[in-house]
CSV table of C-alpha atoms and ligand atoms in Angstrom, one decimal:
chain,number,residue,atom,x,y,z
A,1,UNK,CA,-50.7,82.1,80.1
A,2,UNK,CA,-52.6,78.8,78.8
A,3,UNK,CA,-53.0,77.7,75.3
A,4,UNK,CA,-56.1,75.7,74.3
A,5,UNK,CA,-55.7,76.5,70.9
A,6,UNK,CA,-53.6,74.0,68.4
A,7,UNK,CA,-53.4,74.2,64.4
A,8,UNK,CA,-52.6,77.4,62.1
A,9,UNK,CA,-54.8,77.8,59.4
A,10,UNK,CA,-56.8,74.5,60.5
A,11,UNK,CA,-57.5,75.6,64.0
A,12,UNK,CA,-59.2,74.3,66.7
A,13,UNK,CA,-60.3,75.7,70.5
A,14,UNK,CA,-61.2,73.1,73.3
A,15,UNK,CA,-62.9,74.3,76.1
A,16,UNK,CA,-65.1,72.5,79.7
A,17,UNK,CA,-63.7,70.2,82.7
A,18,UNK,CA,-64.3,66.5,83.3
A,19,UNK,CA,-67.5,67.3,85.7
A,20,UNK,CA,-68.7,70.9,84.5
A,21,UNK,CA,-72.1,71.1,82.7
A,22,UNK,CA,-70.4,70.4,79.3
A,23,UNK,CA,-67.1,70.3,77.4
A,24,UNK,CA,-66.3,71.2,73.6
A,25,UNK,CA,-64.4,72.7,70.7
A,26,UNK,CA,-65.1,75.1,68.2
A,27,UNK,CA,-63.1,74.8,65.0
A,28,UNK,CA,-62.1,77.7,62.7
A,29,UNK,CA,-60.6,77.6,59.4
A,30,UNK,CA,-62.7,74.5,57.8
A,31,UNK,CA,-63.4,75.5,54.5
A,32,UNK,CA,-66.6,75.6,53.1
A,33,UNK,CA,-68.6,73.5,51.5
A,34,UNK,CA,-67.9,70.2,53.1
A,35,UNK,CA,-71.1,68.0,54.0
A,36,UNK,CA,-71.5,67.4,57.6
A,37,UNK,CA,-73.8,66.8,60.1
A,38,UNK,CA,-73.6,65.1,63.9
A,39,UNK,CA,-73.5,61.5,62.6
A,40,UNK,CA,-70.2,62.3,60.0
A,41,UNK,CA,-68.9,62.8,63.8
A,42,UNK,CA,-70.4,60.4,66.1
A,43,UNK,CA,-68.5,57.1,65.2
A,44,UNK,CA,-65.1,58.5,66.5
A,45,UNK,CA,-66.6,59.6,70.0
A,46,UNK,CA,-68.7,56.7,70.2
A,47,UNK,CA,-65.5,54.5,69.6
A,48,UNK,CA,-63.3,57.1,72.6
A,49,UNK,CA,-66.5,56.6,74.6
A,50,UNK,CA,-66.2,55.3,78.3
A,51,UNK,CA,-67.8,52.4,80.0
A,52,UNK,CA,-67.9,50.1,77.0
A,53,UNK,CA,-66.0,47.4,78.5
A,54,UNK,CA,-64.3,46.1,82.0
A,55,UNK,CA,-61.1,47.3,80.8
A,56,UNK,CA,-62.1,51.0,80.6
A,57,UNK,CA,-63.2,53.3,82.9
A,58,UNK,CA,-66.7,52.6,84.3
A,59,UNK,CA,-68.4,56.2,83.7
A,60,UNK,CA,-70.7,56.2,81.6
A,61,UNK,CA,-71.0,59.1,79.2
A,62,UNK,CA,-73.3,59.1,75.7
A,63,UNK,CA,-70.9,61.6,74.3
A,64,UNK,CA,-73.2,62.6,72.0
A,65,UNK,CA,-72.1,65.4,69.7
A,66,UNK,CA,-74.2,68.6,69.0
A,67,UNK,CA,-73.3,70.8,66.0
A,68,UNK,CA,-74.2,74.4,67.4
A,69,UNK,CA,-72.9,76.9,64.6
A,70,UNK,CA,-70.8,76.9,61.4
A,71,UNK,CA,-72.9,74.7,59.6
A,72,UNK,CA,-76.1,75.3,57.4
A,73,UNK,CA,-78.5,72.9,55.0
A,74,UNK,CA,-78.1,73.9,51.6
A,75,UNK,CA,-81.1,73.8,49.1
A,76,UNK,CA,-80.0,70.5,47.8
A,77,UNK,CA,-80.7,69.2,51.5
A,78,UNK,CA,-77.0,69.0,52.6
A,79,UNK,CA,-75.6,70.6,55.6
A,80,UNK,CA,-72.8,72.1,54.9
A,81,UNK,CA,-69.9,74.0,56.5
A,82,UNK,CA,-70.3,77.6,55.9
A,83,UNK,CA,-66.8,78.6,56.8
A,84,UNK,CA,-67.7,80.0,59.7
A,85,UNK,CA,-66.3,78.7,63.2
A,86,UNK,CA,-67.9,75.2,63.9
A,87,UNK,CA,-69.2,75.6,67.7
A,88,UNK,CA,-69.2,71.5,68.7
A,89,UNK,CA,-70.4,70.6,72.5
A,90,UNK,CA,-70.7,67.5,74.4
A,91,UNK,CA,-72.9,67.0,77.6
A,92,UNK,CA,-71.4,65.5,80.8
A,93,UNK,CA,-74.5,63.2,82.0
A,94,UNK,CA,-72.1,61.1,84.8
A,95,UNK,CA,-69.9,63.0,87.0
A,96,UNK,CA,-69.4,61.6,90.4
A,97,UNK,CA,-67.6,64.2,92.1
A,98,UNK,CA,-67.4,63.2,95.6
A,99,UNK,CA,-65.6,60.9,94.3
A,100,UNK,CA,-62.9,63.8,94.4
A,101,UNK,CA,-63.6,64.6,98.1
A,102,UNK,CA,-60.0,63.3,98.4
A,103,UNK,CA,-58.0,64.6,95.2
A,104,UNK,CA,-59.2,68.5,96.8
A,105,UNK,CA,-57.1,67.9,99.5
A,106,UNK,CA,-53.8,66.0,98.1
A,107,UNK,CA,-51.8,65.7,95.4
A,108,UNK,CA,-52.5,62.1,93.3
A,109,UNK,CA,-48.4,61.5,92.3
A,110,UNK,CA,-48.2,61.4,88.6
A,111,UNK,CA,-51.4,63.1,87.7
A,112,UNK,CA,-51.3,66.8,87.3
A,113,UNK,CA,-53.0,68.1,90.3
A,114,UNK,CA,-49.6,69.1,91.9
A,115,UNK,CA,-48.9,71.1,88.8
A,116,UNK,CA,-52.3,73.1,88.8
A,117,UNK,CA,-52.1,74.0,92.0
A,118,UNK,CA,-48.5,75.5,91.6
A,119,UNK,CA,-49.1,77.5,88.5
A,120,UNK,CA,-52.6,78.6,89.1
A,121,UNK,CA,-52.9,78.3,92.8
A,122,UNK,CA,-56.5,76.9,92.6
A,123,UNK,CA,-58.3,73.9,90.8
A,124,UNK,CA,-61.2,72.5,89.6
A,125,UNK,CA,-60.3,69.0,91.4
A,126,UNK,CA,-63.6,67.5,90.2
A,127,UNK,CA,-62.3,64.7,88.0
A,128,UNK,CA,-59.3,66.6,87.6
A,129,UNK,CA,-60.8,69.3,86.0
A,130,UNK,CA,-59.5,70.5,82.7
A,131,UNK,CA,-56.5,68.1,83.2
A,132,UNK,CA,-58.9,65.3,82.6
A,133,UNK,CA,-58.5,63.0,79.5
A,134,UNK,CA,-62.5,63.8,79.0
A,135,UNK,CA,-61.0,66.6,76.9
A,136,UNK,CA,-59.9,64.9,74.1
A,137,UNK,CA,-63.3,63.9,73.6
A,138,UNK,CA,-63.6,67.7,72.2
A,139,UNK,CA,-60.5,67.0,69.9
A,140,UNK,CA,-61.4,63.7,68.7
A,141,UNK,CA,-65.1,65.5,67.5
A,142,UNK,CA,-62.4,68.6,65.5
A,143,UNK,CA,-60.5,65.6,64.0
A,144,UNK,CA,-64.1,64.1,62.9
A,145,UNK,CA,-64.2,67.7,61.0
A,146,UNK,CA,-60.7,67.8,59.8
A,147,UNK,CA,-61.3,64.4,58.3
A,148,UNK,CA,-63.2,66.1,56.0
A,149,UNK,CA,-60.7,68.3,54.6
A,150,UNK,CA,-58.3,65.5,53.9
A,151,UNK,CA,-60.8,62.8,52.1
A,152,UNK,CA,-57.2,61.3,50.1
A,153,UNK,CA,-55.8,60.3,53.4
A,154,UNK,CA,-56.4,57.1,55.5
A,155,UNK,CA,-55.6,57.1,59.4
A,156,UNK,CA,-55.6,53.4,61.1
A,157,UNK,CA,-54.2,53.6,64.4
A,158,UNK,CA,-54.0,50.4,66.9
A,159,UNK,CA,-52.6,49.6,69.9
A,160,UNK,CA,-49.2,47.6,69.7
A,161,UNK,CA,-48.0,46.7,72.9
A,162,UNK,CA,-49.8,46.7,76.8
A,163,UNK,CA,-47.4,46.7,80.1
A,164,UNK,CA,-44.8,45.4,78.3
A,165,UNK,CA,-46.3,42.4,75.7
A,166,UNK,CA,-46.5,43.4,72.3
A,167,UNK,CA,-48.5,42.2,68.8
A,168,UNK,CA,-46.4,39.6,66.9
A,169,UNK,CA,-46.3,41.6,63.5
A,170,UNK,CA,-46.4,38.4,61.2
A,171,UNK,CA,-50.4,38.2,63.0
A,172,UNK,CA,-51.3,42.0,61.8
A,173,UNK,CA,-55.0,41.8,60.5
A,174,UNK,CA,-56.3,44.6,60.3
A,175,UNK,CA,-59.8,43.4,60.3
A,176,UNK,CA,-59.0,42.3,64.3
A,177,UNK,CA,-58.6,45.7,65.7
A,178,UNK,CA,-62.6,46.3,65.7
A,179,UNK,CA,-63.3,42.9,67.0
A,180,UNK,CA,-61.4,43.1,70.3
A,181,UNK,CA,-61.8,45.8,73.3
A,182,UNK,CA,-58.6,46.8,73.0
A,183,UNK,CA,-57.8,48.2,69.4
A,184,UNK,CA,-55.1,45.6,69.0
A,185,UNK,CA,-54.6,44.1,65.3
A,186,UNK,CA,-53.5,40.2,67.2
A,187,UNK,CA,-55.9,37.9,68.2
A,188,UNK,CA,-53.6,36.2,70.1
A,189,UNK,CA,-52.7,39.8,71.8
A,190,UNK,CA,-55.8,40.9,72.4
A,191,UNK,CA,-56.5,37.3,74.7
A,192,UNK,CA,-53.2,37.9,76.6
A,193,UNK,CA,-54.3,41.5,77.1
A,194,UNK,CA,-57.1,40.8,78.7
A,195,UNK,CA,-55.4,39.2,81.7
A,196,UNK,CA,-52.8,41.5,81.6
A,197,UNK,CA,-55.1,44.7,82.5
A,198,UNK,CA,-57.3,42.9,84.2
A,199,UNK,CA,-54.8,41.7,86.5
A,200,UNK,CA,-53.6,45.1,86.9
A,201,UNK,CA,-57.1,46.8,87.7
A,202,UNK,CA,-57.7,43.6,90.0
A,203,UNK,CA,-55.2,44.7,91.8
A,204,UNK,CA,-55.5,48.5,91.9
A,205,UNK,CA,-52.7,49.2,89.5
A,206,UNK,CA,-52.9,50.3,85.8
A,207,UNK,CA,-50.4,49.6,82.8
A,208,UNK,CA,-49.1,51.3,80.2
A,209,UNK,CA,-49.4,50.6,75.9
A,210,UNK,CA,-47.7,52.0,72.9
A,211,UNK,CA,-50.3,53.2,70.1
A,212,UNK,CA,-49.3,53.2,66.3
A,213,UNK,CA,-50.8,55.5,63.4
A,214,UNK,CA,-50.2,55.2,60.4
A,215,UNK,CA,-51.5,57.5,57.6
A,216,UNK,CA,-51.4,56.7,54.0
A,217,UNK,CA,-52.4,58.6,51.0
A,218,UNK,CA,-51.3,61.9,52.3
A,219,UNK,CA,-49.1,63.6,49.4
A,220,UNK,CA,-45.2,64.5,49.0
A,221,UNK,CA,-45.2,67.8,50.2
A,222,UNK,CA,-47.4,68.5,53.2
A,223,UNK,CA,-45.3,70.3,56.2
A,224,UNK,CA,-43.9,73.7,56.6
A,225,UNK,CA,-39.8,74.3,57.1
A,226,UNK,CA,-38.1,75.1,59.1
A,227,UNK,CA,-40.4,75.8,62.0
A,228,UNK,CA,-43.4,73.9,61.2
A,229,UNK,CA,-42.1,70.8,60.1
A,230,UNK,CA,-44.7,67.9,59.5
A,231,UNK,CA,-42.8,65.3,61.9
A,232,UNK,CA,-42.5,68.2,64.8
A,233,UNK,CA,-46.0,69.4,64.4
A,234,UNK,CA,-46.9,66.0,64.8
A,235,UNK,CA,-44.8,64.8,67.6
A,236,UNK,CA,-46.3,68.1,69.1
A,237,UNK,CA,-49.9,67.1,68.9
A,238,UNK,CA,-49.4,63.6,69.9
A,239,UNK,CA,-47.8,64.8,73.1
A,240,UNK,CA,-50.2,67.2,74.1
A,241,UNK,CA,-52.6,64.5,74.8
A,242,UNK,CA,-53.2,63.3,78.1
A,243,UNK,CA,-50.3,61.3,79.4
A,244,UNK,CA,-48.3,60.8,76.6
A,245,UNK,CA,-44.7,60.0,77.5
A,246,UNK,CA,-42.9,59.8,74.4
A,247,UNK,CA,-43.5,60.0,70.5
A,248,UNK,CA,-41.5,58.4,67.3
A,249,UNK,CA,-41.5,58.8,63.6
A,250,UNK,CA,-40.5,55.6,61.7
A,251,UNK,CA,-38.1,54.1,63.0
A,252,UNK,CA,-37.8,56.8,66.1
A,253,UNK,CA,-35.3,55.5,68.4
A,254,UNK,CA,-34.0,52.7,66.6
A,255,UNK,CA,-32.9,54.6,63.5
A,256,UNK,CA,-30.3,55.7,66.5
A,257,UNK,CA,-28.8,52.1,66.6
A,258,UNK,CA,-28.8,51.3,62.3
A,259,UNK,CA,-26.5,52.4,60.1
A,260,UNK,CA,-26.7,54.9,57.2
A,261,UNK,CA,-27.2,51.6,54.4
A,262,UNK,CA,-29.9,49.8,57.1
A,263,UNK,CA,-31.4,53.4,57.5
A,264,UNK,CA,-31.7,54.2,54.0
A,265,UNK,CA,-35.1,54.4,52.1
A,266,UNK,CA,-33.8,53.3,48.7
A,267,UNK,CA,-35.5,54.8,45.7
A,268,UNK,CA,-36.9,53.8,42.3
A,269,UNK,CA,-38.9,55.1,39.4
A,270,UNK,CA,-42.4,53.6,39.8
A,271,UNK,CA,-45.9,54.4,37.8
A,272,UNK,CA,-46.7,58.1,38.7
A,273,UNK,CA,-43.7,58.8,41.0
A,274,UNK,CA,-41.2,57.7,43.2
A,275,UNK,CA,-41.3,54.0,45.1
A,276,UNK,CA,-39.4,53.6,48.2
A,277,UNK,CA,-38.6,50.3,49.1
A,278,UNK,CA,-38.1,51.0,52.8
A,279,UNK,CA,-39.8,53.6,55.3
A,280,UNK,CA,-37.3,53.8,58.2
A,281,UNK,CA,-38.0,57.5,57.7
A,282,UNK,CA,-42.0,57.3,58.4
A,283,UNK,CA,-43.0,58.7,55.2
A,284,UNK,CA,-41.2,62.6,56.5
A,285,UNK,CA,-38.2,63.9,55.2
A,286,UNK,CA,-37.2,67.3,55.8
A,287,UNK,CA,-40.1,67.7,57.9
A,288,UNK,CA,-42.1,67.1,54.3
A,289,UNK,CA,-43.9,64.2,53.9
A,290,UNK,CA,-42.5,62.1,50.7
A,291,UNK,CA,-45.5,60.6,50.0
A,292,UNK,CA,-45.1,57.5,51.8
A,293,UNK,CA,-47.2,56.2,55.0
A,294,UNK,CA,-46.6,58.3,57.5
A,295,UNK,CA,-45.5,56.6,60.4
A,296,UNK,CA,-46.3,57.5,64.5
A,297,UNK,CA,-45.5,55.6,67.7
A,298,UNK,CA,-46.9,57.1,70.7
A,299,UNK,CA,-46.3,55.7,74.4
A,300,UNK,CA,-48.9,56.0,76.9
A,301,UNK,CA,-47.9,55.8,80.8
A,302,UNK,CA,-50.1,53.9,83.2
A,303,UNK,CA,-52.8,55.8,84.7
A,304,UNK,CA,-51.8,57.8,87.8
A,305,UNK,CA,-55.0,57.3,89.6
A,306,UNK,CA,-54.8,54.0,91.2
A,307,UNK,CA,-56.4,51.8,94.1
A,308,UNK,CA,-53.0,51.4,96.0
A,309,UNK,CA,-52.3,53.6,98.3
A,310,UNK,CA,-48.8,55.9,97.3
A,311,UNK,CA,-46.9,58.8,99.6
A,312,UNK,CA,-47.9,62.2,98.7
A,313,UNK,CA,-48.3,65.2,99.9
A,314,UNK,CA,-51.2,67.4,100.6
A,315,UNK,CA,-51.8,71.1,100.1
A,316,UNK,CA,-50.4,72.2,103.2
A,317,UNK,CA,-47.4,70.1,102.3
A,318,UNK,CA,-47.6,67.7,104.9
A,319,UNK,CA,-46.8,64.1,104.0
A,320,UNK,CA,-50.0,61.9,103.7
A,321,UNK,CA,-50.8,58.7,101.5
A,322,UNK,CA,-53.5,58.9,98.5
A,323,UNK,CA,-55.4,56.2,97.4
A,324,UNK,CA,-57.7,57.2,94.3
A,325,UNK,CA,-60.8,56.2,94.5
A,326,UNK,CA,-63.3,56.8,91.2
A,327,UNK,CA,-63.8,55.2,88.1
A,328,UNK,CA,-60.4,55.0,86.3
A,329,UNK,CA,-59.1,53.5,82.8
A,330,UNK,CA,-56.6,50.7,83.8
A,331,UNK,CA,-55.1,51.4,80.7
A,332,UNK,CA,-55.7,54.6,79.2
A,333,UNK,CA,-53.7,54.0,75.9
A,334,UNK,CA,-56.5,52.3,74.7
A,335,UNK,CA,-59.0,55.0,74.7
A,336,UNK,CA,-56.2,56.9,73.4
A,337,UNK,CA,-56.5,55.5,69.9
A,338,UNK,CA,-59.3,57.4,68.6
A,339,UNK,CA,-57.5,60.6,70.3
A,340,UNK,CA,-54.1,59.4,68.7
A,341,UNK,CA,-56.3,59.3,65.2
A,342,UNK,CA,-57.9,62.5,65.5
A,343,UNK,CA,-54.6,64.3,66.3
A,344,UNK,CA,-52.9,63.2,63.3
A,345,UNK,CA,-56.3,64.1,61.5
A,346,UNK,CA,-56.0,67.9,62.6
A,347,UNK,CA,-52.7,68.2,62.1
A,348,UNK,CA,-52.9,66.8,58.8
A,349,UNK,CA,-55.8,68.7,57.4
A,350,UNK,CA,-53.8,71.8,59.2
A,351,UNK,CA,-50.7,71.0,56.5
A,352,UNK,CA,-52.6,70.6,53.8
A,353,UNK,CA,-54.2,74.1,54.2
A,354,UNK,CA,-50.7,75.4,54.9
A,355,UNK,CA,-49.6,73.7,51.6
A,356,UNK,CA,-52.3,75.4,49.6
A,357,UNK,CA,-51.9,78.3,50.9
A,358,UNK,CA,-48.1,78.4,49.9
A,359,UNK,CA,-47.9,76.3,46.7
A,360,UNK,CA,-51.5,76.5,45.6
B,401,LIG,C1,-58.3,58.4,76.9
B,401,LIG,C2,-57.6,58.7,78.2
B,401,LIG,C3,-58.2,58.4,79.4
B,401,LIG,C4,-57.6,58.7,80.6
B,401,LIG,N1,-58.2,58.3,81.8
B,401,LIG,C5,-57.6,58.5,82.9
B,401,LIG,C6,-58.1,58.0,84.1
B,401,LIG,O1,-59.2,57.4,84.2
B,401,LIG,N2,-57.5,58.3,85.3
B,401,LIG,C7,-56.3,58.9,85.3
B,401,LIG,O2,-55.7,59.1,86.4
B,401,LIG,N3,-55.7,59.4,84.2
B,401,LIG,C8,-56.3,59.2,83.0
B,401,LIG,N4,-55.7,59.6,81.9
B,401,LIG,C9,-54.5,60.4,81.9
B,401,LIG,C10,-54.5,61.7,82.6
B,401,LIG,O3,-55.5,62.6,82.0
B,401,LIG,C11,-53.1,62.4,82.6
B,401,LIG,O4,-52.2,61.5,83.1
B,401,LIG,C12,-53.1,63.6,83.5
B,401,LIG,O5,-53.9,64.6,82.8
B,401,LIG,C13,-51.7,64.2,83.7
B,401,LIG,O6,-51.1,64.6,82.5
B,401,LIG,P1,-49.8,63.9,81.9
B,401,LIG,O7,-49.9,62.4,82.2
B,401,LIG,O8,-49.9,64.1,80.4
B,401,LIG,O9,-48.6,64.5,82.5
B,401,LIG,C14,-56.3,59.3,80.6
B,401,LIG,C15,-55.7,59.7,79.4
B,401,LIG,C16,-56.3,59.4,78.2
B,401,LIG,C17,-55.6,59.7,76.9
């Protein structure tokens, strides 16, 4: 079986391969009402969009987003969701496939076209098919739609560290991570990036990054216990996207090395609730958020498809060497950003339904 479906009440349906005609999503669940129309979504694919600099993948894809059903002009002049399902599709204008001619007959190591072929004994291995990260341009046009459901909540997400150099957090500005190519909040970063991944693509390798999210306005009380906890549905999405290795909350992995004083969130009366003077705990506790940021690190692994040649083995099983040829992200955690963004977007506009729909 195969699940392209993700959300409960917020739900969304991804469907199309990296060089079919078209790929897409249709969303169910949106409430009505909201006002919407391609360009509320265009700024999130255009900022996932390939080809926009020499550290990115070459192919070069408009992305531009067509609303085909679900959404109606009202007689104030406003189109609207209607409530229906919100059909969303996205031409592919550059495929290359014979760039492929190679990936039909072995298996790249660390991409999934191994795994394909052994659970569904035959593959589209035209730009890996569905496995392709051109499928999260579909999510990140759902998450432009389940923005709209959560207009109290602010997602910034930015990259944080590449192969193995990370920002200096004293340098955060905000205002940065627009300015460079790489979504990164350090100037200073963001120059020794550049040599960093551009080393690595010179020289047919790729490196990995770490991408943080962090949402703030969202509520004390979104997430469902036991079994849909806001912190698990969340670690859920981000690693369903395309070469994810490893998620966090707060602290994550560290919290594992403080103590229960260092780990502590201390508490306070403040104006109109609560104030924390710590968030070790990501802004979820009990798998509910308290009302704090909530806090996401996600680690991206280099990208599998590389220039150097690496031991494989082909369909027959016979041991062969596979160089990838095509036009590959070095570093694929930065397009991941806007993906990373809309994820937490559709699983928070999914919790916030779920919360409604419990606790009015
Ligand atoms: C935005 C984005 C772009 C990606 N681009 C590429 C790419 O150009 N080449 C590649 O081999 N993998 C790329 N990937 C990763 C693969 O899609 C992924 O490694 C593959 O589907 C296997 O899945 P897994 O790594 O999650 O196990 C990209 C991932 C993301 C999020």
């Amino acid at each position: 079986m195969s699940v392209n479906t993700f959300g409960r009440l917020f739900r969304f349906t991804t469907w199309g391969e990296s060089h079919g005609p078209a790929i897409g999503a249709v969303v169910d669940g949106c409430p009505p009402g909201l006002a919407i129309d391609e360009s509320t979504l265009q700024p999130f694919l255009d900022a996932r969009r390939p080809g926009q600099s020499k550290f990115t993948t070459q192919r070069q894809e408009p992305d531009q987003v067509r609303i085909l059903s679900g959404v109606f002009e009202g007689q104030d002049g406003v189109r609207r969701t209607t409530g229906t399902p919100i059909s969303l599709m996205i031409e592919n204008v550059d495929q290359r496939s014979k760039d492929y001619s190679d990936v039909a007959k072995a298996y790249r190591p660390g991409h999934a076209d191994y795994a394909y072929d052994a659970k569904y004994g035959f593959r589209d291995y035209r730009g890996g098919g569905r496995s392709s990260a051109r499928e999260t341009a579909s999510r990140v046009a759902a998450g432009g739609v389940a923005r709209l459901v959560i207009p109290e909540v602010q997602i910034l997400a930015y990259v944080s560290e590449i192969g193995g150099d990370a920002i200096n957090m004293a340098q955060f500005d905000a205002a940065e991570i627009g300015n460079n190519p790489f979504f990164c909040p350090d100037a200073e970063a963001a120059k020794r990036w550049e040599k960093i991944v551009d080393d690595a693509r010179l020289a047919g390798s790729s490196v990995g990054a770490v991408v943080e999210c962090i949402a703030t306005g969202v509520p004390a009380g979104w997430g469902a216990p036991l079994y849909g906890k806001l912190d698990a549905d969340l670690a859920a999405a981000m690693m369903g996207i395309n070469a994810v290795k490893g998620v966090e909350i707060g602290d994550g992995f560290a919290a594992a090395r403080l103590t229960g004083e260092q780990n502590a969130d201390p508490m306070h009366p403040g104006v109109g609730g609560p104030e924390f003077s710590a968030n070790h705990a990501g802004g979820i506790a009990g798998g509910i958020s308290t009302g704090q940021p909530v806090v996401v690190r996600v680690a991206f692994k280099p990208t599998s498809s590389i220039l150097t040649p690496q031991p494989t083995i082909n369909r027959e099983g016979e041991a062969t060497e596979l160089l990838t040829k095509g036009r590959h992200d070095p570093c694929v955690g930065i397009r991941g950003v806007p993906v990373v963004e809309a994820m937490m977007a559709l699983v928070l506009a999914d919790h916030k339904l779920l919360h409604r729909g419990q606790c009015g």
